[in-house]
PDB file of C-alpha atoms in Angstrom:
ATOM      1  CA  MET A   1     -29.751-107.668-149.860  1.00 60.00           C
ATOM      2  CA  GLN A   2     -31.440-110.465-151.960  1.00 78.00           C
ATOM      3  CA  TYR A   3     -30.856-110.222-155.887  1.00 81.00           C
ATOM      4  CA  LEU A   4     -31.994-111.681-158.684  1.00 88.00           C
ATOM      5  CA  GLU A   5     -29.818-112.778-161.709  1.00 87.00           C
ATOM      6  CA  PHE A   6     -31.041-112.880-164.956  1.00 91.00           C
ATOM      7  CA  THR A   7     -29.558-114.476-167.861  1.00 88.00           C
ATOM      8  CA  PHE A   8     -30.534-112.775-171.259  1.00 89.00           C
ATOM      9  CA  TYR A   9     -29.774-114.333-174.744  1.00 86.00           C
ATOM     10  CA  LEU A  10     -29.801-112.137-177.742  1.00 85.00           C
ATOM     11  CA  ARG A  11     -29.522-113.075-181.031  1.00 83.00           C
ATOM     12  CA  PRO A  12     -28.129-111.811-183.345  1.00 79.00           C
ATOM     13  CA  GLU A  13     -25.022-111.140-180.967  1.00 69.00           C
ATOM     14  CA  SER A  14     -23.511-107.553-181.219  1.00 72.00           C
ATOM     15  CA  GLU A  15     -21.882-105.424-178.928  1.00 68.00           C
ATOM     16  CA  ALA A  16     -24.498-102.537-179.667  1.00 72.00           C
ATOM     17  CA  ALA A  17     -27.494-105.072-178.559  1.00 78.00           C
ATOM     18  CA  GLN A  18     -25.768-105.568-175.391  1.00 77.00           C
ATOM     19  CA  ASP A  19     -25.207-101.927-174.889  1.00 75.00           C
ATOM     20  CA  VAL A  20     -28.701-100.957-175.603  1.00 80.00           C
ATOM     21  CA  LEU A  21     -29.867-103.630-173.217  1.00 84.00           C
ATOM     22  CA  ALA A  22     -28.058-102.513-170.607  1.00 80.00           C
ATOM     23  CA  ASP A  23     -29.620 -99.238-170.786  1.00 76.00           C
ATOM     24  CA  VAL A  24     -33.125-100.539-171.133  1.00 84.00           C
ATOM     25  CA  LEU A  25     -32.875-102.905-168.209  1.00 86.00           C
ATOM     26  CA  ALA A  26     -31.289 -99.803-166.137  1.00 80.00           C
ATOM     27  CA  GLY A  27     -34.778 -98.069-166.802  1.00 79.00           C
ATOM     28  CA  ALA A  28     -36.421-101.212-165.349  1.00 86.00           C
ATOM     29  CA  GLY A  29     -34.504-101.397-162.278  1.00 85.00           C
ATOM     30  CA  PHE A  30     -31.545-103.311-163.023  1.00 84.00           C
ATOM     31  CA  ASP A  31     -28.257-102.108-161.457  1.00 75.00           C
ATOM     32  CA  SER A  32     -25.361-104.348-162.356  1.00 74.00           C
ATOM     33  CA  PHE A  33     -24.381-106.058-165.777  1.00 75.00           C
ATOM     34  CA  VAL A  34     -21.842-108.620-166.703  1.00 72.00           C
ATOM     35  CA  ARG A  35     -21.250-109.539-170.409  1.00 65.00           C
ATOM     36  CA  THR A  36     -20.288-113.388-171.373  1.00 59.00           C
ATOM     37  CA  ASP A  37     -18.510-114.362-174.282  1.00 48.00           C
ATOM     38  CA  ALA A  38     -20.592-115.691-177.250  1.00 40.00           C
ATOM     39  CA  LEU A  39     -19.859-119.279-176.586  1.00 36.00           C
ATOM     40  CA  GLU A  40     -21.848-122.284-175.892  1.00 39.00           C
ATOM     41  CA  TRP A  41     -20.885-125.773-174.727  1.00 35.00           C
ATOM     42  CA  THR A  42     -21.514-128.789-176.734  1.00 39.00           C
ATOM     43  CA  ARG A  43     -20.863-132.490-176.360  1.00 40.00           C
ATOM     44  CA  ARG A  44     -17.625-133.563-178.500  1.00 42.00           C
ATOM     45  CA  PRO A  45     -18.522-136.097-181.127  1.00 46.00           C
ATOM     46  CA  GLY A  46     -17.913-139.633-179.902  1.00 47.00           C
ATOM     47  CA  SER A  47     -18.231-138.712-176.393  1.00 42.00           C
ATOM     48  CA  GLU A  48     -20.660-141.370-175.057  1.00 46.00           C
ATOM     49  CA  ASN A  49     -20.271-141.315-171.221  1.00 44.00           C
ATOM     50  CA  PRO A  50     -23.335-139.568-169.675  1.00 43.00           C
ATOM     51  CA  GLU A  51     -21.646-139.561-166.306  1.00 42.00           C
ATOM     52  CA  ALA A  52     -18.606-137.693-167.754  1.00 41.00           C
ATOM     53  CA  PRO A  53     -19.147-136.143-170.972  1.00 39.00           C
ATOM     54  CA  ASP A  54     -16.502-134.212-172.822  1.00 41.00           C
ATOM     55  CA  PHE A  55     -17.605-130.836-173.881  1.00 36.00           C
ATOM     56  CA  GLU A  56     -15.874-128.244-176.142  1.00 39.00           C
ATOM     57  CA  ALA A  57     -16.822-124.734-176.589  1.00 35.00           C
ATOM     58  CA  VAL A  58     -17.778-123.337-179.939  1.00 37.00           C
ATOM     59  CA  GLU A  59     -18.721-120.060-181.022  1.00 42.00           C
ATOM     60  CA  SER A  60     -22.332-118.879-181.062  1.00 44.00           C
ATOM     61  CA  ASP A  61     -24.390-116.038-182.664  1.00 49.00           C
ATOM     62  CA  GLU A  62     -26.514-115.818-179.328  1.00 53.00           C
ATOM     63  CA  ALA A  63     -24.974-113.537-176.536  1.00 59.00           C
ATOM     64  CA  LEU A  64     -25.327-114.141-173.110  1.00 73.00           C
ATOM     65  CA  PHE A  65     -25.675-111.184-170.891  1.00 80.00           C
ATOM     66  CA  LYS A  66     -26.425-111.345-167.180  1.00 83.00           C
ATOM     67  CA  ALA A  67     -28.358-108.459-165.248  1.00 85.00           C
ATOM     68  CA  TYR A  68     -28.787-108.008-161.489  1.00 84.00           C
ATOM     69  CA  ILE A  69     -31.881-106.520-159.871  1.00 86.00           C
ATOM     70  CA  PRO A  70     -32.756-106.418-155.958  1.00 83.00           C
ATOM     71  CA  ALA A  71     -35.532-108.607-155.526  1.00 86.00           C
ATOM     72  CA  HIS A  72     -37.709-106.231-153.934  1.00 87.00           C
ATOM     73  CA  ALA A  73     -37.472-103.768-157.252  1.00 87.00           C
ATOM     74  CA  TYR A  74     -38.268-106.446-159.765  1.00 92.00           C
ATOM     75  CA  ASP A  75     -41.639-106.127-161.516  1.00 92.00           C
ATOM     76  CA  GLU A  76     -42.324-108.865-164.278  1.00 93.00           C
ATOM     77  CA  GLU A  77     -44.715-106.412-166.144  1.00 93.00           C
ATOM     78  CA  THR A  78     -42.384-103.578-166.180  1.00 93.00           C
ATOM     79  CA  LEU A  79     -39.462-105.859-167.658  1.00 94.00           C
ATOM     80  CA  LYS A  80     -41.854-107.180-170.435  1.00 93.00           C
ATOM     81  CA  ALA A  81     -42.955-103.808-171.252  1.00 92.00           C
ATOM     82  CA  ALA A  82     -39.435-102.619-171.320  1.00 89.00           C
ATOM     83  CA  LEU A  83     -38.113-105.273-173.671  1.00 92.00           C
ATOM     84  CA  ALA A  84     -41.187-105.006-175.786  1.00 90.00           C
ATOM     85  CA  ASP A  85     -40.138-101.598-176.770  1.00 85.00           C
ATOM     86  CA  PHE A  86     -36.571-102.632-177.693  1.00 88.00           C
ATOM     87  CA  PRO A  87     -35.151-100.114-179.833  1.00 81.00           C
ATOM     88  CA  LEU A  88     -33.089-102.321-182.347  1.00 81.00           C
ATOM     89  CA  PRO A  89     -35.072-103.835-184.881  1.00 81.00           C
ATOM     90  CA  GLY A  90     -34.410-107.855-185.489  1.00 85.00           C
ATOM     91  CA  VAL A  91     -33.004-108.523-182.084  1.00 87.00           C
ATOM     92  CA  GLU A  92     -34.575-111.965-180.495  1.00 88.00           C
ATOM     93  CA  ILE A  93     -34.275-111.503-176.445  1.00 91.00           C
ATOM     94  CA  ARG A  94     -35.107-114.381-174.115  1.00 89.00           C
ATOM     95  CA  TYR A  95     -34.350-114.712-170.589  1.00 91.00           C
ATOM     96  CA  ASP A  96     -33.947-117.114-167.403  1.00 89.00           C
ATOM     97  CA  MET A  97     -34.191-115.902-163.949  1.00 91.00           C
ATOM     98  CA  GLN A  98     -32.912-117.354-160.652  1.00 88.00           C
ATOM     99  CA  PRO A  99     -32.260-116.172-157.212  1.00 86.00           C
ATOM    100  CA  ALA A 100     -28.441-114.868-157.047  1.00 77.00           C
ATOM    101  CA  ASP A 101     -25.971-115.899-154.694  1.00 67.00           C
ATOM    102  CA  ASP A 102     -26.009-113.655-151.567  1.00 61.00           C
ATOM    103  CA  ARG A 103     -23.216-111.562-152.697  1.00 59.00           C
ATOM    104  CA  ASP A 104     -22.573-107.604-153.565  1.00 57.00           C
ATOM    105  CA  TRP A 105     -23.282-107.727-157.424  1.00 53.00           C
ATOM    106  CA  ASN A 106     -22.236-104.255-157.898  1.00 56.00           C
ATOM    107  CA  GLU A 107     -18.942-105.066-156.014  1.00 59.00           C
ATOM    108  CA  GLU A 108     -18.499-108.261-158.138  1.00 57.00           C
ATOM    109  CA  TRP A 109     -18.987-106.184-161.419  1.00 52.00           C
ATOM    110  CA  GLU A 110     -16.492-103.558-160.351  1.00 55.00           C
ATOM    111  CA  LYS A 111     -13.825-106.162-159.585  1.00 56.00           C
ATOM    112  CA  ASN A 112     -14.414-108.287-162.461  1.00 51.00           C
ATOM    113  CA  TYR A 113     -15.969-106.575-165.242  1.00 50.00           C
ATOM    114  CA  PHE A 114     -14.963-102.999-165.059  1.00 60.00           C
ATOM    115  CA  ARG A 115     -11.209-102.484-166.212  1.00 69.00           C
ATOM    116  CA  PRO A 116      -9.242 -99.002-166.707  1.00 76.00           C
ATOM    117  CA  LEU A 117     -10.105 -97.030-169.668  1.00 79.00           C
ATOM    118  CA  VAL A 118      -6.862 -95.946-171.423  1.00 82.00           C
ATOM    119  CA  ILE A 119      -6.968 -93.272-174.280  1.00 86.00           C
ATOM    120  CA  ASP A 120      -3.583 -93.237-175.757  1.00 84.00           C
ATOM    121  CA  ASP A 121      -1.214 -92.004-172.727  1.00 83.00           C
ATOM    122  CA  ARG A 122      -3.479 -88.990-172.347  1.00 93.00           C
ATOM    123  CA  CYS A 123      -6.406 -90.118-170.279  1.00 93.00           C
ATOM    124  CA  VAL A 124      -7.187 -92.942-167.996  1.00 90.00           C
ATOM    125  CA  VAL A 125     -10.549 -93.603-166.401  1.00 88.00           C
ATOM    126  CA  ALA A 126     -10.143 -95.918-163.440  1.00 84.00           C
ATOM    127  CA  GLY A 127     -12.337 -97.044-160.179  1.00 80.00           C
ATOM    128  CA  THR A 128     -11.232 -96.560-157.120  1.00 77.00           C
ATOM    129  CA  PHE A 129     -10.653-100.031-156.479  1.00 73.00           C
ATOM    130  CA  HIS A 130      -7.943-100.559-159.232  1.00 73.00           C
ATOM    131  CA  ARG A 131      -4.320-100.913-158.600  1.00 74.00           C
ATOM    132  CA  ASP A 132      -1.350-100.542-160.868  1.00 77.00           C
ATOM    133  CA  VAL A 133      -3.378 -97.916-162.960  1.00 81.00           C
ATOM    134  CA  PRO A 134      -1.445 -96.922-166.034  1.00 82.00           C
ATOM    135  CA  ALA A 135       0.094 -93.365-166.036  1.00 84.00           C
ATOM    136  CA  ALA A 136      -1.419 -90.571-168.201  1.00 88.00           C
ATOM    137  CA  ARG A 137      -1.553 -86.769-168.358  1.00 93.00           C
ATOM    138  CA  TYR A 138      -5.313 -87.232-166.835  1.00 95.00           C
ATOM    139  CA  THR A 139      -6.257 -89.620-164.461  1.00 93.00           C
ATOM    140  CA  ILE A 140     -10.090 -89.784-163.864  1.00 93.00           C
ATOM    141  CA  THR A 141     -11.028 -91.799-160.555  1.00 90.00           C
ATOM    142  CA  ILE A 142     -14.696 -92.662-160.504  1.00 85.00           C
ATOM    143  CA  ASP A 143     -16.950 -94.850-158.027  1.00 77.00           C
ATOM    144  CA  PRO A 144     -19.341 -95.968-160.900  1.00 64.00           C
ATOM    145  CA  HIS A 145     -21.464 -98.491-159.299  1.00 55.00           C
ATOM    146  CA  MET A 146     -22.780 -99.697-162.794  1.00 50.00           C
ATOM    147  CA  SER A 147     -21.612-100.200-166.365  1.00 43.00           C
ATOM    148  CA  PHE A 148     -22.788 -96.665-167.368  1.00 48.00           C
ATOM    149  CA  GLY A 149     -20.408 -93.636-167.718  1.00 52.00           C
ATOM    150  CA  THR A 150     -17.140 -95.675-167.400  1.00 53.00           C
ATOM    151  CA  GLY A 151     -16.061 -94.424-170.634  1.00 51.00           C
ATOM    152  CA  HIS A 152     -15.983 -97.624-172.184  1.00 58.00           C
ATOM    153  CA  HIS A 153     -18.829 -97.324-174.505  1.00 70.00           C
ATOM    154  CA  ALA A 154     -18.215 -95.881-177.773  1.00 78.00           C
ATOM    155  CA  THR A 155     -20.120 -92.763-177.399  1.00 84.00           C
ATOM    156  CA  THR A 156     -18.444 -91.806-174.297  1.00 85.00           C
ATOM    157  CA  SER A 157     -14.955 -92.598-175.535  1.00 87.00           C
ATOM    158  CA  GLN A 158     -15.509 -90.418-178.797  1.00 92.00           C
ATOM    159  CA  MET A 159     -16.675 -87.473-176.321  1.00 94.00           C
ATOM    160  CA  LEU A 160     -13.609 -88.052-174.220  1.00 94.00           C
ATOM    161  CA  ARG A 161     -11.424 -87.610-177.364  1.00 94.00           C
ATOM    162  CA  ARG A 162     -12.826 -84.448-178.498  1.00 96.00           C
ATOM    163  CA  ILE A 163     -12.545 -83.017-175.012  1.00 97.00           C
ATOM    164  CA  LEU A 164      -8.665 -84.127-175.046  1.00 97.00           C
ATOM    165  CA  ASP A 165      -8.129 -82.627-178.694  1.00 96.00           C
ATOM    166  CA  ASP A 166      -9.972 -79.145-178.338  1.00 96.00           C
ATOM    167  CA  ASP A 167      -9.019 -76.331-176.119  1.00 97.00           C
ATOM    168  CA  MET A 168     -10.867 -76.265-172.974  1.00 98.00           C
ATOM    169  CA  GLN A 169      -9.176 -73.220-171.634  1.00 97.00           C
ATOM    170  CA  ASP A 170     -11.414 -70.698-169.653  1.00 97.00           C
ATOM    171  CA  LYS A 171     -14.405 -72.369-171.155  1.00 98.00           C
ATOM    172  CA  GLU A 172     -17.831 -72.348-169.619  1.00 98.00           C
ATOM    173  CA  VAL A 173     -19.125 -76.019-170.102  1.00 98.00           C
ATOM    174  CA  LEU A 174     -22.419 -77.527-169.981  1.00 98.00           C
ATOM    175  CA  ASP A 175     -22.451 -81.737-169.493  1.00 98.00           C
ATOM    176  CA  MET A 176     -25.953 -82.381-170.371  1.00 96.00           C
ATOM    177  CA  GLY A 177     -27.145 -85.946-169.348  1.00 91.00           C
ATOM    178  CA  CYS A 178     -23.966 -85.907-167.173  1.00 92.00           C
ATOM    179  CA  GLY A 179     -24.266 -89.648-165.796  1.00 85.00           C
ATOM    180  CA  THR A 180     -21.045 -90.220-163.680  1.00 88.00           C
ATOM    181  CA  SER A 181     -19.933 -86.562-165.083  1.00 93.00           C
ATOM    182  CA  ILE A 182     -16.698 -87.953-166.515  1.00 93.00           C
ATOM    183  CA  LEU A 183     -16.751 -85.475-169.103  1.00 96.00           C
ATOM    184  CA  ALA A 184     -17.288 -82.651-167.113  1.00 97.00           C
ATOM    185  CA  ILE A 185     -14.412 -83.655-164.949  1.00 97.00           C
ATOM    186  CA  LEU A 186     -12.310 -84.031-167.851  1.00 97.00           C
ATOM    187  CA  ALA A 187     -13.075 -80.631-169.199  1.00 98.00           C
ATOM    188  CA  ARG A 188     -12.621 -79.166-165.992  1.00 98.00           C
ATOM    189  CA  MET A 189      -9.005 -80.931-165.603  1.00 98.00           C
ATOM    190  CA  ARG A 190      -8.105 -79.488-169.060  1.00 97.00           C
ATOM    191  CA  GLY A 191      -8.719 -75.858-167.954  1.00 98.00           C
ATOM    192  CA  ALA A 192     -12.623 -75.074-168.296  1.00 98.00           C
ATOM    193  CA  ARG A 193     -13.349 -72.295-166.128  1.00 98.00           C
ATOM    194  CA  HIS A 194     -16.495 -73.471-164.927  1.00 98.00           C
ATOM    195  CA  CYS A 195     -18.670 -76.589-165.624  1.00 98.00           C
ATOM    196  CA  VAL A 196     -22.666 -77.281-165.256  1.00 98.00           C
ATOM    197  CA  ALA A 197     -23.655 -80.889-165.017  1.00 97.00           C
ATOM    198  CA  ILE A 198     -27.236 -81.868-165.177  1.00 96.00           C
ATOM    199  CA  ASP A 199     -28.962 -85.306-165.469  1.00 92.00           C
ATOM    200  CA  ASN A 200     -32.694 -86.202-164.790  1.00 86.00           C
ATOM    201  CA  ASP A 201     -31.683 -89.496-162.565  1.00 81.00           C
ATOM    202  CA  GLU A 202     -31.198 -88.438-159.102  1.00 83.00           C
ATOM    203  CA  TRP A 203     -28.814 -91.395-158.735  1.00 78.00           C
ATOM    204  CA  CYS A 204     -26.588 -89.954-161.242  1.00 83.00           C
ATOM    205  CA  VAL A 205     -26.447 -86.509-159.243  1.00 90.00           C
ATOM    206  CA  ARG A 206     -25.370 -88.171-156.316  1.00 88.00           C
ATOM    207  CA  ASN A 207     -22.574 -90.108-158.064  1.00 86.00           C
ATOM    208  CA  SER A 208     -21.409 -87.176-159.891  1.00 92.00           C
ATOM    209  CA  LEU A 209     -20.853 -85.418-156.843  1.00 94.00           C
ATOM    210  CA  GLU A 210     -19.023 -88.258-155.382  1.00 92.00           C
ATOM    211  CA  ASN A 211     -16.772 -88.545-158.274  1.00 93.00           C
ATOM    212  CA  ILE A 212     -15.875 -85.033-158.417  1.00 96.00           C
ATOM    213  CA  ALA A 213     -14.982 -85.173-154.830  1.00 96.00           C
ATOM    214  CA  LEU A 214     -12.844 -88.102-155.564  1.00 93.00           C
ATOM    215  CA  ASN A 215     -10.772 -85.929-158.196  1.00 96.00           C
ATOM    216  CA  HIS A 216     -10.562 -83.081-155.763  1.00 96.00           C
ATOM    217  CA  LEU A 217     -11.958 -80.589-158.273  1.00 97.00           C
ATOM    218  CA  ASP A 218     -14.038 -77.505-157.569  1.00 96.00           C
ATOM    219  CA  GLY A 219     -15.860 -75.400-160.364  1.00 97.00           C
ATOM    220  CA  ILE A 220     -18.416 -78.188-161.214  1.00 98.00           C
ATOM    221  CA  ASP A 221     -22.087 -77.547-160.376  1.00 97.00           C
ATOM    222  CA  VAL A 222     -24.725 -80.570-160.579  1.00 97.00           C
ATOM    223  CA  TYR A 223     -28.145 -80.266-160.934  1.00 96.00           C
ATOM    224  CA  LEU A 224     -31.014 -82.492-160.990  1.00 94.00           C
ATOM    225  CA  GLY A 225     -33.109 -81.636-164.288  1.00 94.00           C
ATOM    226  CA  ASP A 226     -33.728 -81.900-167.836  1.00 93.00           C
ATOM    227  CA  ALA A 227     -33.353 -79.078-170.774  1.00 95.00           C
ATOM    228  CA  ALA A 228     -36.374 -77.058-169.059  1.00 95.00           C
ATOM    229  CA  SER A 229     -34.062 -76.349-166.143  1.00 95.00           C
ATOM    230  CA  LEU A 230     -31.634 -74.470-168.596  1.00 96.00           C
ATOM    231  CA  THR A 231     -33.434 -71.279-168.649  1.00 94.00           C
ATOM    232  CA  ASP A 232     -31.176 -69.773-165.812  1.00 94.00           C
ATOM    233  CA  LYS A 233     -27.860 -71.506-166.848  1.00 96.00           C
ATOM    234  CA  GLY A 234     -25.290 -70.411-168.839  1.00 93.00           C
ATOM    235  CA  PRO A 235     -24.392 -68.936-171.472  1.00 97.00           C
ATOM    236  CA  PHE A 236     -21.883 -71.547-172.586  1.00 98.00           C
ATOM    237  CA  ASP A 237     -18.956 -71.925-174.675  1.00 98.00           C
ATOM    238  CA  LEU A 238     -19.366 -75.460-175.077  1.00 98.00           C
ATOM    239  CA  VAL A 239     -22.319 -77.971-174.642  1.00 98.00           C
ATOM    240  CA  ILE A 240     -21.648 -81.771-174.206  1.00 97.00           C
ATOM    241  CA  ALA A 241     -24.842 -83.887-174.937  1.00 96.00           C
ATOM    242  CA  ASN A 242     -24.159 -87.784-174.677  1.00 91.00           C
ATOM    243  CA  ILE A 243     -27.952 -88.747-174.562  1.00 87.00           C
ATOM    244  CA  ASN A 244     -30.055 -90.413-177.262  1.00 83.00           C
ATOM    245  CA  ARG A 245     -31.239 -89.317-180.692  1.00 87.00           C
ATOM    246  CA  ASN A 246     -34.688 -88.565-179.686  1.00 88.00           C
ATOM    247  CA  ILE A 247     -33.938 -86.394-176.891  1.00 90.00           C
ATOM    248  CA  LEU A 248     -31.272 -84.656-178.574  1.00 94.00           C
ATOM    249  CA  LEU A 249     -33.479 -83.883-181.694  1.00 94.00           C
ATOM    250  CA  SER A 250     -36.053 -82.542-178.992  1.00 94.00           C
ATOM    251  CA  ASP A 251     -33.980 -80.357-176.894  1.00 96.00           C
ATOM    252  CA  LEU A 252     -31.511 -79.002-179.445  1.00 97.00           C
ATOM    253  CA  PRO A 253     -33.411 -75.628-179.382  1.00 97.00           C
ATOM    254  CA  ALA A 254     -32.927 -75.444-175.519  1.00 97.00           C
ATOM    255  CA  TYR A 255     -29.147 -76.065-175.631  1.00 97.00           C
ATOM    256  CA  VAL A 256     -28.864 -73.264-178.641  1.00 97.00           C
ATOM    257  CA  GLU A 257     -30.566 -70.763-176.907  1.00 97.00           C
ATOM    258  CA  ARG A 258     -27.804 -70.959-174.035  1.00 97.00           C
ATOM    259  CA  MET A 259     -24.975 -70.968-176.300  1.00 97.00           C
ATOM    260  CA  ARG A 260     -22.847 -67.858-176.933  1.00 97.00           C
ATOM    261  CA  PRO A 261     -22.033 -67.029-180.524  1.00 95.00           C
ATOM    262  CA  ALA A 262     -19.390 -69.374-182.249  1.00 95.00           C
ATOM    263  CA  ALA A 263     -19.844 -71.966-179.227  1.00 98.00           C
ATOM    264  CA  SER A 264     -19.495 -75.546-179.960  1.00 98.00           C
ATOM    265  CA  LEU A 265     -21.845 -78.490-179.341  1.00 98.00           C
ATOM    266  CA  TYR A 266     -20.777 -82.128-179.061  1.00 98.00           C
ATOM    267  CA  MET A 267     -23.399 -84.743-179.453  1.00 96.00           C
ATOM    268  CA  SER A 268     -23.148 -88.531-179.190  1.00 93.00           C
ATOM    269  CA  GLY A 269     -25.488 -91.192-178.144  1.00 86.00           C
ATOM    270  CA  PHE A 270     -27.025 -92.257-181.514  1.00 86.00           C
ATOM    271  CA  TYR A 271     -26.354 -94.562-184.565  1.00 86.00           C
ATOM    272  CA  ALA A 272     -24.219 -93.397-187.523  1.00 90.00           C
ATOM    273  CA  GLU A 273     -27.239 -93.725-189.623  1.00 90.00           C
ATOM    274  CA  ASP A 274     -28.909 -90.979-187.333  1.00 92.00           C
ATOM    275  CA  VAL A 275     -26.426 -88.429-188.438  1.00 96.00           C
ATOM    276  CA  GLU A 276     -27.949 -86.963-191.122  1.00 96.00           C
ATOM    277  CA  LYS A 277     -31.133 -86.520-189.175  1.00 95.00           C
ATOM    278  CA  ILE A 278     -29.101 -84.749-186.580  1.00 96.00           C
ATOM    279  CA  ARG A 279     -27.403 -82.627-189.134  1.00 97.00           C
ATOM    280  CA  LEU A 280     -30.660 -81.048-190.399  1.00 97.00           C
ATOM    281  CA  ARG A 281     -32.154 -80.344-187.036  1.00 97.00           C
ATOM    282  CA  ALA A 282     -29.109 -78.724-186.081  1.00 97.00           C
ATOM    283  CA  GLU A 283     -29.064 -76.628-189.211  1.00 97.00           C
ATOM    284  CA  GLU A 284     -32.628 -75.659-188.458  1.00 97.00           C
ATOM    285  CA  CYS A 285     -31.168 -74.303-185.070  1.00 97.00           C
ATOM    286  CA  GLY A 286     -28.765 -72.243-186.257  1.00 96.00           C
ATOM    287  CA  LEU A 287     -25.648 -74.722-186.126  1.00 97.00           C
ATOM    288  CA  GLN A 288     -23.048 -75.933-188.663  1.00 97.00           C
ATOM    289  CA  MET A 289     -21.933 -79.746-188.513  1.00 97.00           C
ATOM    290  CA  THR A 290     -18.192 -79.505-188.572  1.00 97.00           C
ATOM    291  CA  ASP A 291     -16.887 -83.115-187.886  1.00 97.00           C
ATOM    292  CA  VAL A 292     -18.374 -86.520-187.642  1.00 97.00           C
ATOM    293  CA  SER A 293     -16.688 -89.598-186.122  1.00 95.00           C
ATOM    294  CA  THR A 294     -17.968 -93.161-185.616  1.00 93.00           C
ATOM    295  CA  MET A 295     -16.881 -96.192-183.553  1.00 87.00           C
ATOM    296  CA  ASP A 296     -18.449 -99.569-183.391  1.00 79.00           C
ATOM    297  CA  GLY A 297     -21.622 -97.963-185.345  1.00 83.00           C
ATOM    298  CA  TRP A 298     -22.031 -95.164-182.999  1.00 86.00           C
ATOM    299  CA  ALA A 299     -21.674 -91.594-183.967  1.00 92.00           C
ATOM    300  CA  CYS A 300     -20.328 -88.354-182.065  1.00 95.00           C
ATOM    301  CA  VAL A 301     -20.641 -85.063-183.994  1.00 97.00           C
ATOM    302  CA  LYS A 302     -19.235 -81.286-183.392  1.00 98.00           C
ATOM    303  CA  CYS A 303     -21.244 -78.534-184.478  1.00 98.00           C
ATOM    304  CA  GLU A 304     -20.531 -74.789-184.245  1.00 97.00           C
ATOM    305  CA  LYS A 305     -23.115 -71.884-183.642  1.00 96.00           C
ATOM    306  CA  LYS A 306     -23.207 -69.463-186.772  1.00 84.00           C
TER     307      LYS A 306
END
């Protein structure tokens, strides 16, 4: 399959901006992503030979971010519209495009970018292609194909820690916006009686089923849908929602409706400065926020049903 290679230039450089850009580009049809160091090459002072100039790497405040899309899936207007709605203010984005070498770019990303995620010695998230994976109490094997849902993002990492820290025994769990379903998988490994995983992306549903099978688990049902599909599911002892602020604010009543008394709700996918908006909305829906954590500017909260 012929791919197009895009090099995006972000200024100012930040990991958060690259994370959001990957999310935006996925919605525009891109399926593989590679971060690069924030370095640029400049001619050394005194290097006068144009045939063989002497270059040095210097730090830059402009990040380079490569993304790949099948040529048949690329639409210029779709990309421009997605970038025009970029949710982080003050970020300048420009890009170059060229045909990519005839390679499997998902495979390239898997081999050269995705590394096993290790949370203390308690949990490891690794791909099917990894060797010499560190030992841990819980090992989650995934076949991600792309950068989302590997656990490396600060929101997912914080969610994994909450599942590791809290009691999952015999709980009915809802993983809303499940992606690769690693959160549902870990909850089930830790003793959850049954998990429901829901995503509105058909690819995520298929990949979730693959990952559940890779980990030899039962007791996890995966559905294509959104909050409107919850009416006949549950009730739940724990709801996990790693989505984004606007969807959380909109869908909170639907989550609470399907929660048992004293049930818990974990939410992430929003910035630390949005915690107060989430707290106010949660209280309107009969929840009490009991804990907040942050990592790299991203927040993760725990709420209890009153």
